[in-house]
Short mmCIF file of C-alpha atoms in Angstrom, two decimals:
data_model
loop_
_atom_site.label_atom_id
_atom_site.label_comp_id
_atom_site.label_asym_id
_atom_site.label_seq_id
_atom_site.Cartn_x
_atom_site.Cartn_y
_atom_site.Cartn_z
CA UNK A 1 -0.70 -37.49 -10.46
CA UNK A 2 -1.81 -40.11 -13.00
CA UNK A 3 -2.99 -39.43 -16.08
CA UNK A 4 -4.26 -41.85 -19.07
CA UNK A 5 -2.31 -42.81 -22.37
CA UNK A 6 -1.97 -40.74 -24.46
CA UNK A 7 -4.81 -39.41 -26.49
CA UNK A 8 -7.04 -39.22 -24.49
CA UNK A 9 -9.98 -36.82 -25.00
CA UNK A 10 -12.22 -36.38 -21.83
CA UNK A 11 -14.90 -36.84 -24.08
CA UNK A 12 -17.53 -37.96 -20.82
CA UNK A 13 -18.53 -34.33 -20.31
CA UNK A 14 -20.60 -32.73 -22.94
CA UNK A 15 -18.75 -29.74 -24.23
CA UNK A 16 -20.33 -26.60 -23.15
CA UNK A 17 -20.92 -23.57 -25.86
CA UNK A 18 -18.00 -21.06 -25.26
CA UNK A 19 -17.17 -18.46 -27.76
CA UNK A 20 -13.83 -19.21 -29.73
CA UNK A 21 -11.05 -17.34 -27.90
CA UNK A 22 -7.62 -15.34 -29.00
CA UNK A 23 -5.21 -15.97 -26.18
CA UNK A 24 -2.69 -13.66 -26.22
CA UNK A 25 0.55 -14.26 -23.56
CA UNK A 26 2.34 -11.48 -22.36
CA UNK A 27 5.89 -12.74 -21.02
CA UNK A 28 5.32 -16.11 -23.63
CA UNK A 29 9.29 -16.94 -23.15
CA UNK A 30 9.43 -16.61 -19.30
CA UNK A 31 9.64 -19.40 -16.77
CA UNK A 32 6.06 -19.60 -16.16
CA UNK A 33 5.02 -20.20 -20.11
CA UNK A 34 7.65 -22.92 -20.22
CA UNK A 35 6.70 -24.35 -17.01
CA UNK A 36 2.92 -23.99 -16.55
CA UNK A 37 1.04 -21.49 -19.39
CA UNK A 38 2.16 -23.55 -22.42
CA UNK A 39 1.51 -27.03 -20.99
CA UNK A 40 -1.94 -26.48 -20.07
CA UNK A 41 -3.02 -24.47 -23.09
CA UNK A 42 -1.50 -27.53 -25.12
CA UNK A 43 -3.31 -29.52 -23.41
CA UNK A 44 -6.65 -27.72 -22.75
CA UNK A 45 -6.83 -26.91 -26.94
CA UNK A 46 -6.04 -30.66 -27.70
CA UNK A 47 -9.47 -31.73 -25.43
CA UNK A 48 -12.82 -31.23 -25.82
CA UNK A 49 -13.08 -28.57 -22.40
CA UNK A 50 -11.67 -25.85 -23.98
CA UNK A 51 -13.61 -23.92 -27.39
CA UNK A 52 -11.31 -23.50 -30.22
CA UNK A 53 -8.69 -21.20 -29.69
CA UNK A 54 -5.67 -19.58 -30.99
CA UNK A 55 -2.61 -18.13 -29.13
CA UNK A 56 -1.01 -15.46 -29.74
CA UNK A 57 2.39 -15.08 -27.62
CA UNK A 58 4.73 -11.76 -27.27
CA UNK A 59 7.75 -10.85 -25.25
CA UNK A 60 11.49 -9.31 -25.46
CA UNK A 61 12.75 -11.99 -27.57
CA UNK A 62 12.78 -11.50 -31.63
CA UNK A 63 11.30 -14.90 -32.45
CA UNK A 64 9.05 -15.71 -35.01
CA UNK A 65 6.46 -18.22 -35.01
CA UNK A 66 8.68 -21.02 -36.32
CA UNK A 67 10.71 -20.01 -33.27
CA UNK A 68 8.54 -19.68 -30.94
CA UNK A 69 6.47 -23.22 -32.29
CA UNK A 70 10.49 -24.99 -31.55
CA UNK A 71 10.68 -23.16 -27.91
CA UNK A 72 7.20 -24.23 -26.64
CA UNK A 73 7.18 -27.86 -28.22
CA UNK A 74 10.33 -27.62 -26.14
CA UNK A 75 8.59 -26.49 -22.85
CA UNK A 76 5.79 -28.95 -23.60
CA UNK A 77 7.99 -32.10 -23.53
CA UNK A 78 10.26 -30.95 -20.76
CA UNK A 79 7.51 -29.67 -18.33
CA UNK A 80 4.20 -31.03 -19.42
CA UNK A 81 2.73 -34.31 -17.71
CA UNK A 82 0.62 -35.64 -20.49
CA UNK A 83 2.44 -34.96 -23.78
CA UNK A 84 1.03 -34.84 -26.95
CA UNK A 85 1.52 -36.91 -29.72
CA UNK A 86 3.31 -36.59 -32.80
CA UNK A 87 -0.12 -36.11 -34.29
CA UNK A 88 -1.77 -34.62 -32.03
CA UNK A 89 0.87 -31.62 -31.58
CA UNK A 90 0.62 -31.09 -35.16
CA UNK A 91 -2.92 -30.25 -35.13
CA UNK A 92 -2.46 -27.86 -32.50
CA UNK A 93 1.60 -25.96 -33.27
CA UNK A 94 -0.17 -23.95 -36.50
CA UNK A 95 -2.27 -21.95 -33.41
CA UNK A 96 0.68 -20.79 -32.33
CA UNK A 97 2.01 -17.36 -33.31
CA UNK A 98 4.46 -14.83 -32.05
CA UNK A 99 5.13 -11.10 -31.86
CA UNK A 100 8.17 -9.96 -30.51
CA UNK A 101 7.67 -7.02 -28.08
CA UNK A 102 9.71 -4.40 -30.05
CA UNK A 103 7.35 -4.75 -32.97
CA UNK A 104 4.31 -2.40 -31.35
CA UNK A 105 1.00 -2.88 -30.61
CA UNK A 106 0.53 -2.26 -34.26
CA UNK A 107 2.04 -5.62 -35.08
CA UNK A 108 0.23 -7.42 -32.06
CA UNK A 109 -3.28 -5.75 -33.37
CA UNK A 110 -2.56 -7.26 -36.72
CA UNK A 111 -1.69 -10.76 -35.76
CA UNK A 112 -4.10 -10.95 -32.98
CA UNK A 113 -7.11 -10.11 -36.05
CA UNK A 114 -5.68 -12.73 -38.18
CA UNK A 115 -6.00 -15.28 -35.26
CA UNK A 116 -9.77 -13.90 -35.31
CA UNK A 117 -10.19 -14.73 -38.87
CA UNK A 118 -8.98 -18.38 -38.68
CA UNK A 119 -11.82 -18.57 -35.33
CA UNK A 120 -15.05 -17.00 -37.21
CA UNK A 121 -17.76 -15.23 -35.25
CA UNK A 122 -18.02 -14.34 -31.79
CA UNK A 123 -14.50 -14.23 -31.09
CA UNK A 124 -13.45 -13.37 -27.38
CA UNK A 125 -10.03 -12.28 -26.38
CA UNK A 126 -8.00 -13.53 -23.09
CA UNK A 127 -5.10 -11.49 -22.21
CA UNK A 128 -2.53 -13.47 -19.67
CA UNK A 129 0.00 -11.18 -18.38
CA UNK A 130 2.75 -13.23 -16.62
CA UNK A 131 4.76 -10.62 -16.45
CA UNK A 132 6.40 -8.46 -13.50
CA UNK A 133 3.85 -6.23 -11.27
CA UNK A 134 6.25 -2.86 -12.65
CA UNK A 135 5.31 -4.00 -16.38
CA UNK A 136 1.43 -4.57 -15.68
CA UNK A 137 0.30 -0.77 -16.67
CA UNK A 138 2.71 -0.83 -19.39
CA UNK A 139 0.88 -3.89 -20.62
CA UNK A 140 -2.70 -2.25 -20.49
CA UNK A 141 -1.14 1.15 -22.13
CA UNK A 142 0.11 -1.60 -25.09
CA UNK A 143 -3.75 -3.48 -25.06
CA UNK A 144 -4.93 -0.01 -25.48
CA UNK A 145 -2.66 1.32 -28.08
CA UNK A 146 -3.29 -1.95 -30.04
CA UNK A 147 -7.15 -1.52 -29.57
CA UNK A 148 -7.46 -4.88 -27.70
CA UNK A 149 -9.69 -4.13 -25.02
CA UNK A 150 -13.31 -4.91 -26.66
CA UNK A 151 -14.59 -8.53 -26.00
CA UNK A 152 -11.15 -9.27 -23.91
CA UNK A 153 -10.99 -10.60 -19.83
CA UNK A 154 -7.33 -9.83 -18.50
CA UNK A 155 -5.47 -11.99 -16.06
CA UNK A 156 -2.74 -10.78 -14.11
CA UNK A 157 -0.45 -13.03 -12.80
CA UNK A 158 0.77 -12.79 -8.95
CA UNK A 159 1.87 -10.86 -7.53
CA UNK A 160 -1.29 -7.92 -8.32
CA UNK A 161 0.70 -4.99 -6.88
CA UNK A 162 3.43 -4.80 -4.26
CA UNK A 163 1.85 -2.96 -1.93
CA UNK A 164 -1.86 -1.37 -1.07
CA UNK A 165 -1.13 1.71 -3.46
CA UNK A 166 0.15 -0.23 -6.35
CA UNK A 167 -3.03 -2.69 -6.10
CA UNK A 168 -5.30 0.70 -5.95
CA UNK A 169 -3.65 1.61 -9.09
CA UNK A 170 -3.82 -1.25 -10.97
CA UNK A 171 -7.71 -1.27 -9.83
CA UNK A 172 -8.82 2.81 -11.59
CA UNK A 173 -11.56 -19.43 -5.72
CA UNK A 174 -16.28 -24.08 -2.91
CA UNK A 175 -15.05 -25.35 -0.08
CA UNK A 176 -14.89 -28.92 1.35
CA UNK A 177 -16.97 -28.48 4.27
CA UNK A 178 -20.31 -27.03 3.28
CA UNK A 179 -21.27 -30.41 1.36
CA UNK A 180 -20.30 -32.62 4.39
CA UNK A 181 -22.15 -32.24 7.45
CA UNK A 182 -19.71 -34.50 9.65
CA UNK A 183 -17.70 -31.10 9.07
CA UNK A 184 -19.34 -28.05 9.08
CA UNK A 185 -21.18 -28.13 12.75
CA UNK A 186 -17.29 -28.67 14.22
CA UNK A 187 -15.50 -26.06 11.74
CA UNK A 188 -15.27 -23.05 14.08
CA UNK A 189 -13.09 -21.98 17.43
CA UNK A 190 -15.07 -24.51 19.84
CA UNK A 191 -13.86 -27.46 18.11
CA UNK A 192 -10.63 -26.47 15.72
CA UNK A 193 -7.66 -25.22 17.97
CA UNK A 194 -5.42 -24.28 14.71
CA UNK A 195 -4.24 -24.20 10.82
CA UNK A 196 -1.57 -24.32 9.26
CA UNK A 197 -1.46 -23.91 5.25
CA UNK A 198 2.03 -24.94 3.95
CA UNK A 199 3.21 -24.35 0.35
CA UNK A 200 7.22 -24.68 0.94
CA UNK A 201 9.04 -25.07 -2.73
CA UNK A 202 12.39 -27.02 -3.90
CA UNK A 203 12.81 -24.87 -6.58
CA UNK A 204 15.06 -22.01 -6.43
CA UNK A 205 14.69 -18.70 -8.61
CA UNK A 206 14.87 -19.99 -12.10
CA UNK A 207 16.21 -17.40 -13.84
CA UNK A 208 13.85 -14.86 -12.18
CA UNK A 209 16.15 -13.03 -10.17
CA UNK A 210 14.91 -9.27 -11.45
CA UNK A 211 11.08 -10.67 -10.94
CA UNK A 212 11.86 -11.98 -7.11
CA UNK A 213 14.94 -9.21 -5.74
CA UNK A 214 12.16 -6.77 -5.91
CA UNK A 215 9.16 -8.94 -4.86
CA UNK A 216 10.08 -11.83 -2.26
CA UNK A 217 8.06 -14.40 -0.58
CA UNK A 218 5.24 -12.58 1.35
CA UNK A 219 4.60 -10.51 -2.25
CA UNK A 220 5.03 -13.54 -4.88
CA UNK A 221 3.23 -15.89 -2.69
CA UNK A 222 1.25 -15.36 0.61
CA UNK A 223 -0.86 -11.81 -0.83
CA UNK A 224 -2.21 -13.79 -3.62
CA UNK A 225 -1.68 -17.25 -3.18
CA UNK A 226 -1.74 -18.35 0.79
CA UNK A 227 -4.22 -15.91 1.77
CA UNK A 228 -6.67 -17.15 -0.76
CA UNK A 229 -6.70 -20.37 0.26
CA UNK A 230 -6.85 -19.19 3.97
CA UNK A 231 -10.39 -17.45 2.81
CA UNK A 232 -11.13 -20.61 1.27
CA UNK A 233 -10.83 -22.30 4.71
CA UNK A 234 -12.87 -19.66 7.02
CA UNK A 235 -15.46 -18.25 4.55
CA UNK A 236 -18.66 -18.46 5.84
CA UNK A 237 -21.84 -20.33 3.74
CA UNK A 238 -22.50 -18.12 0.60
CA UNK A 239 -25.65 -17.30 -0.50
CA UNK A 240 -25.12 -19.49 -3.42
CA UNK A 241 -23.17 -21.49 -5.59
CA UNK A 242 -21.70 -18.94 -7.78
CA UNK A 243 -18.62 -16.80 -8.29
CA UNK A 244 -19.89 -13.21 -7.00
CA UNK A 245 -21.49 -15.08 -3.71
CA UNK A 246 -18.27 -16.79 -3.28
CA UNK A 247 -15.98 -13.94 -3.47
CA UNK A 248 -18.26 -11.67 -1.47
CA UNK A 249 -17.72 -14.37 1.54
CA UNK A 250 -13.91 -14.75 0.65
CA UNK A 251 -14.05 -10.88 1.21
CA UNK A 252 -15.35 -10.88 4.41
CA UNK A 253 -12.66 -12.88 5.65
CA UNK A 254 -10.10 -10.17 4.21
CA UNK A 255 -12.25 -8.03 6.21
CA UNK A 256 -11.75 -9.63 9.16
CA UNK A 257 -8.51 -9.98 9.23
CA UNK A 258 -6.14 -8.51 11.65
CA UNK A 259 -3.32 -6.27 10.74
CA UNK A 260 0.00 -8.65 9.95
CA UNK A 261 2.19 -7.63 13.37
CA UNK A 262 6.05 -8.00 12.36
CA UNK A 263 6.47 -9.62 15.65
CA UNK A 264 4.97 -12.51 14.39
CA UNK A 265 6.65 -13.06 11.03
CA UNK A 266 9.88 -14.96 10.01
CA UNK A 267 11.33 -13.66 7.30
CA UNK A 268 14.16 -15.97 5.80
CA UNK A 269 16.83 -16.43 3.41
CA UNK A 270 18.66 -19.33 1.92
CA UNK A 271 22.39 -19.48 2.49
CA UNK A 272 24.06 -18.88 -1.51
CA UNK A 273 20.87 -16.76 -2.78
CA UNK A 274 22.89 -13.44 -2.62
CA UNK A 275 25.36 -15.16 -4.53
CA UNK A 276 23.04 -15.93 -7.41
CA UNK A 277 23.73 -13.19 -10.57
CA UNK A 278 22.31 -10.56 -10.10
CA UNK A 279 21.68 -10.75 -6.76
CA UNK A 280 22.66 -7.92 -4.29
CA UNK A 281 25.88 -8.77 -2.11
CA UNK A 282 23.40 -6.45 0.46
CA UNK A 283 20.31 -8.33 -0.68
CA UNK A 284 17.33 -8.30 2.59
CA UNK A 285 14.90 -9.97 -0.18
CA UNK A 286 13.15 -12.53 2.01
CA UNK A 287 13.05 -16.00 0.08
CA UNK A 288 10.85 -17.61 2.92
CA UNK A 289 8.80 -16.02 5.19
CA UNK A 290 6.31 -17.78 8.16
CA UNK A 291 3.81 -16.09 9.73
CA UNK A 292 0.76 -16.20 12.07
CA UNK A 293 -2.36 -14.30 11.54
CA UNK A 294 -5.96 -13.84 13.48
CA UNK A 295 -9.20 -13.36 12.14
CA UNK A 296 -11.69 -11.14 13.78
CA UNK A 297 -14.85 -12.72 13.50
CA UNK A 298 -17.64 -14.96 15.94
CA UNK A 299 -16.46 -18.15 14.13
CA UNK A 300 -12.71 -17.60 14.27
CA UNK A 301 -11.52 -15.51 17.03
CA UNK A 302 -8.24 -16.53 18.79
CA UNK A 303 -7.87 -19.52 16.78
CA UNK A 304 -3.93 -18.81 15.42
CA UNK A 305 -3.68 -19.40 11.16
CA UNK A 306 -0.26 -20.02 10.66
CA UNK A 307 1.35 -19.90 7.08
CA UNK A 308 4.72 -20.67 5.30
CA UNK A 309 6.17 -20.96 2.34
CA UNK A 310 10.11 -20.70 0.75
CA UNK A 311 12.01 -21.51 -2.39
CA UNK A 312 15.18 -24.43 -1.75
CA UNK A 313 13.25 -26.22 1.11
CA UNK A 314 13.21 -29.86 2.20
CA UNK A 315 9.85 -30.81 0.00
CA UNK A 316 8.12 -29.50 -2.26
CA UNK A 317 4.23 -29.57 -0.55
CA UNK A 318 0.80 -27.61 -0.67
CA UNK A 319 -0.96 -28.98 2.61
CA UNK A 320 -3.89 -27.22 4.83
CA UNK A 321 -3.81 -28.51 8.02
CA UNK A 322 -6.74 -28.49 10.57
CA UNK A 323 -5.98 -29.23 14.18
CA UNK A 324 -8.91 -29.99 16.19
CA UNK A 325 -8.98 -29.00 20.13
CA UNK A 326 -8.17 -32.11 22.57
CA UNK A 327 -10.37 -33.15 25.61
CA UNK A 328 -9.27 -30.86 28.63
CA UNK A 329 -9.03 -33.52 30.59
CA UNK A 330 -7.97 -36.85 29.86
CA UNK A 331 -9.36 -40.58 31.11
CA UNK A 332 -6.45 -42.76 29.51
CA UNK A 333 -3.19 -43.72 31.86
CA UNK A 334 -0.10 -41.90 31.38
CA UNK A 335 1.76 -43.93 29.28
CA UNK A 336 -1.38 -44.86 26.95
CA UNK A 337 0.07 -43.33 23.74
CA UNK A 338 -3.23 -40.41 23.73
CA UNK A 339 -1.74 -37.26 22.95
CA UNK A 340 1.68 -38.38 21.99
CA UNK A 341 1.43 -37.82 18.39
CA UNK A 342 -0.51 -34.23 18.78
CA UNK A 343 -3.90 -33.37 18.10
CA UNK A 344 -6.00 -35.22 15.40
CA UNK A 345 -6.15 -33.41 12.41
CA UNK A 346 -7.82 -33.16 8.89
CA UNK A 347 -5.15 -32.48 6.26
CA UNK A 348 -5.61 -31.80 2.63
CA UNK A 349 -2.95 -32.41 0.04
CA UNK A 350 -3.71 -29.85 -2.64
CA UNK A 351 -1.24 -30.98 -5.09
CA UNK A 352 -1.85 -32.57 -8.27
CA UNK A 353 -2.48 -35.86 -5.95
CA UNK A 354 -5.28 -34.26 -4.52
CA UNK A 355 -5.23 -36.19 -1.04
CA UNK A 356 -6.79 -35.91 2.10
CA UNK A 357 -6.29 -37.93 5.91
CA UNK A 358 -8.16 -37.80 9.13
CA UNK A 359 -5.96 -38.59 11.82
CA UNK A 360 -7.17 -39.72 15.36
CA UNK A 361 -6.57 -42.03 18.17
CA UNK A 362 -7.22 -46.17 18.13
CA UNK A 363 -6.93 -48.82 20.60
CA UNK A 364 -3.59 -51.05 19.73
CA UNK A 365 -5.37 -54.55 19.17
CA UNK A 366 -4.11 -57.14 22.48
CA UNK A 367 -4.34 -56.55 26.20
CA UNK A 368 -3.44 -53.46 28.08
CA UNK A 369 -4.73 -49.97 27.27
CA UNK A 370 -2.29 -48.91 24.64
CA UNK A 371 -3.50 -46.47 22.02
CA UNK A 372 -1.65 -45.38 18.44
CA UNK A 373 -1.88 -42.63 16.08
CA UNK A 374 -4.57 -43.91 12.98
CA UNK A 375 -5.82 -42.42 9.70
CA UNK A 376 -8.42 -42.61 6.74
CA UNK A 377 -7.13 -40.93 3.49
CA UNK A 378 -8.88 -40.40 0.10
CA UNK A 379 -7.43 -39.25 -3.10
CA UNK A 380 -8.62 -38.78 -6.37
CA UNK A 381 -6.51 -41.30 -8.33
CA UNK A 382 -8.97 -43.95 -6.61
CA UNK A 383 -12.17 -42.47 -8.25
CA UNK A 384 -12.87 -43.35 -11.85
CA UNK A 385 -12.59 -39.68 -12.81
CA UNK A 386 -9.16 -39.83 -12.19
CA UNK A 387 -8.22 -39.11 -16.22
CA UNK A 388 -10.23 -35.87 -15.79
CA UNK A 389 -8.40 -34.16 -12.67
CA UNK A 390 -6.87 -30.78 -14.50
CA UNK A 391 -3.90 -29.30 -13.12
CA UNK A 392 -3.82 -26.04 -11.63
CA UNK A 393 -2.89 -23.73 -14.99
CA UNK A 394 -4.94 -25.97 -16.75
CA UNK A 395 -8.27 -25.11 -14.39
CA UNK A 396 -7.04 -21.33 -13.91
CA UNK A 397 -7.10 -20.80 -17.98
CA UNK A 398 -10.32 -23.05 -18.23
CA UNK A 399 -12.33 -21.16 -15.72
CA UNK A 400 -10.98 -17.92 -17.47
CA UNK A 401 -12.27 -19.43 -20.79
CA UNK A 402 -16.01 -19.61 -19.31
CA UNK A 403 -15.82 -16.47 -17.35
CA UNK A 404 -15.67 -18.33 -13.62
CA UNK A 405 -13.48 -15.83 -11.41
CA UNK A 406 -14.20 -17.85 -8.06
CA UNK A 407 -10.92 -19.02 -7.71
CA UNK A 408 -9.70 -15.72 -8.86
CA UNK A 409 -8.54 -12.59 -6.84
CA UNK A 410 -10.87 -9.60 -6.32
CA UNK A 411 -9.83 -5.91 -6.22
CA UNK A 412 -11.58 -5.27 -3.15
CA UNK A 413 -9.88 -8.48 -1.23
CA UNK A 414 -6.30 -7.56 -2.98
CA UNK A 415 -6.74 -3.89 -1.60
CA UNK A 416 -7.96 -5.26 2.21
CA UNK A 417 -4.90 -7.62 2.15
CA UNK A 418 -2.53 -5.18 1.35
CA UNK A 419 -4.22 -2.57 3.83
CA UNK A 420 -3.45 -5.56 6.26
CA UNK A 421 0.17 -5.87 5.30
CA UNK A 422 0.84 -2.35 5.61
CA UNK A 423 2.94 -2.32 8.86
CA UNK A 424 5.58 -5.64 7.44
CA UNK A 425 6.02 -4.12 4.61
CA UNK A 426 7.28 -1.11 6.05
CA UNK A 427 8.95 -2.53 8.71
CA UNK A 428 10.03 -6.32 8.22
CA UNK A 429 12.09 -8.03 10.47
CA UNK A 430 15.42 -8.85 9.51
CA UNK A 431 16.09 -11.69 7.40
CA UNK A 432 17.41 -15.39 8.78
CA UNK A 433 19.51 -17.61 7.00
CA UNK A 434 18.15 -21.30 6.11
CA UNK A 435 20.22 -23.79 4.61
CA UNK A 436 18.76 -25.04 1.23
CA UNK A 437 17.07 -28.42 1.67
CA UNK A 438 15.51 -27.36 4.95
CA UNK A 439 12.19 -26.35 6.18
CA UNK A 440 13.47 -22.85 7.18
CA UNK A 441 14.88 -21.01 9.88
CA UNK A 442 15.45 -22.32 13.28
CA UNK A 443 13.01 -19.37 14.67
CA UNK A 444 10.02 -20.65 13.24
CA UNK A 445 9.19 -23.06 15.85
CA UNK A 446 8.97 -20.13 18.34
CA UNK A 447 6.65 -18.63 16.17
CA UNK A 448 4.13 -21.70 16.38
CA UNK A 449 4.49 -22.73 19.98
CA UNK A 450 3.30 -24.02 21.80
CA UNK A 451 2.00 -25.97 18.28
CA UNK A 452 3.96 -27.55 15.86
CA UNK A 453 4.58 -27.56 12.32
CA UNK A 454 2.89 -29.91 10.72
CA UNK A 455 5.37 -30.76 8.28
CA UNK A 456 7.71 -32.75 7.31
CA UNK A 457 5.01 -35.70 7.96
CA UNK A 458 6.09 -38.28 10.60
CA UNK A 459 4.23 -40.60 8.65
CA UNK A 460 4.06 -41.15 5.32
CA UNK A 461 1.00 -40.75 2.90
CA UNK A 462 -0.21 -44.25 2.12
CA UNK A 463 0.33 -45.25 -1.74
CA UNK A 464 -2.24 -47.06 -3.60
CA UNK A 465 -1.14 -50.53 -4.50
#
């Protein structure tokens, strides 16, 4: 993704009135602060999208705030794509403070009401909890104890539970279509004939082995991440532009859904993880898992939604694919290239790039009847907007700030999708071993037939020159 020089301020929009917020950061030191939490807050505070904040960060390590100031400016050059200036990091490292776990919610109460007194009036709290699903109620017992709960939103991080119980417990994001209508007539089972939604990962655990031995790939990633953007992709019209309407319709969908049958999942692991520390010699902790699911409805029955997704895998990519149905019969002569290259398809690239391609059959210029595989693509780096694109952390805590929860996770849909899930999770099929680099286990292309997978790409997205 591109981003300007910088110092830039996307000063085009007109800041909207938020209330001054205290973010406080449960886990502050884990992977996800380094990698995601502490970029985009840096980044978010140093703009003119955000309203003036202060955050407040607390985990097991005993740092202090000059500490914990050295350890994100750290994370912030190592991990952040636009990083700040000399300047422009000092105006924003004295908002950073630090409580080490072990100090009490008495110490996190006190430094949380000095962040309040540096903010004025009107001071709202945001409590981030990237931390593991087993340390979530232990989290709310500390916001409790520390009297934190008044003028606060809390945001758990994925996975919300491990299971439908947990996510009961724990209870006591519009889409492209509906503004196009070259789209929406065709976006049902008479015209689409499949989808695939593919999120595989290069990374491997990063030091998260406790987090992922006891959560895996379907928990960490397809509950709360893939099946969210599946809803995205079958929700029906809501009533209106606005969170509640949206999430009703994403619910729905949840609704619809079919039980998950083992028989079609692929559950995977990579050859070395149960040699990683910590790691069980014994270890069936899936760290890929493919699967196909149905939804139950008049727009989507027997169209097959497949999904997949895996640490240490050939490329790291977050694609939906759309396969539209061919003609049943065709009028081209064998040997005319129609149908070689598969089905056209609209695919959306929903990394930071922020792509999409329509695929479809085109004469070869000449004589004869020969036809080729062509495509229009857009992405965002060719609009003039292209400084303002926000990455994903940097949206999630943004849309947090104003209140927006419609790309957020309901408690009804968590509790449907784990309902749904019930009979893998007690009875998973074994795992397979995938060699790292790879796009997973050999039986995933039974899983799909008689489709395909749509990656790895055959062709190449087209660069802008």
């Amino acid at each position: 993704m591109a981003y300007p020089a910088p110092g830039f301020h996307p000063t085009r929009r007109v800041r909207e009135h938020l209330a001054p917020h205290v973010v406080v950061v449960f886990g502050a030191t884990g992977d996800l602060a380094q990698r995601k939490l502490l970029p985009a807050l840096t980044r978010l505070t140093l703009s003119d999208l955000a309203p003036d904040l202060q955050i407040v960060g607390t985990s097991l390590e005993d740092y202090d705030d000059e500490s914990f100031r050295a350890f994100a400016w750290k994370a912030v050059n190592e991990f952040a794509a636009h990083k700040p200036t000399d300047e422009e990091w000092a105006t924003f490292v004295d908002k950073l403070h630090y409580v080490p776990q072990s100090a009490g919610p008495g110490a996190l109460a006190h430094t949380v009401a000095a962040a309040e007194q540096q903010l004025g009036n009107d001071v709202q709290r945001l409590h981030y909890l990237s931390v593991p699903p087993k340390a979530a109620l232990a989290v709310i017992k500390t916001l409790r104890a520390a009297d934190l709960v008044e003028r606060s939103r809390v945001v758990m991080e994925k996975p919300f539970g491990s299971d439908l119980e947990s996510a009961v417990m724990l209870n006591a994001h519009l889409a492209f279509r509906f503004a196009n209508g070259l789209f929406e007539p065709i976006w049902n089972r008479t015209f689409i004939d499949h989808i695939q939604i593919d999120v595989p990962e290069t990374l491997g655990l990063d030091h998260r082995v406790e987090f992922y031995e006891s959560t895996g790939a379907y928990r960490d990633m397809v509950v709360t991440h893939l099946m969210q953007v599946l809803a995205f992709v079958a929700i029906e019209p809501p009533t209106a532009l606005e969170p509640r309407a949206i999430s009703e319709e994403k619910n729905k969908v949840f609704r619809s859904l079919l039980p998950i049958n083992p028989a079609d999942v692929v559950r995977g692991q990579y050859a070395g993880y149960r040699d990683e520390e910590g790691v069980s010699a014994h270890s069936d902790t899936e760290t890929f898992v493919a699967l196909k699911c149905a939804i139950d409805n008049w727009r989507w029955a027997g169209v097959p939604f497949y999904l997949r997704t895996g640490k240490r895998m050939a490329e790291a990519q977050r694609i939906i694919s759309i396969a539209f149905r061919q003609a049943p019969k065709s009028m081209f002569p064998a040997g005319s290239g129609v149908g070689s290259a598969g089905p056209d398809h609209l695919t959306f690239d929903l990394a930071d790039a922020s792509r999409l391609s329509l695929s479809f059959y085109g004469k070869r210029p000449g004589p004869g009847m020969r036809l080729d595989k062509l495509s229009m693509q857009f992405a965002t780096r060719e609009t003039d907007e292209v400084g303002d694109v926000l990455e994903a952390y940097e949206r999630l805590l943004l849309d947090t700030l104003r209140g927006d929860h419609t790309l957020f996770n309901t408690a009804e849909g968590i509790e449907d999708l784990w309902e749904r899930s019930e009979a893998l999770l007690e009875d998973p099929p074994p795992v397979k071993p995938y060699a790292p680099g790879s796009w997973g286990p050999n039986a995933i292309h039974q899983l799909v037939a008689p489709d395909a997978w749509r990656l790895p790409f055959e062709r190449a997205w087209r660069e802008r020159k």
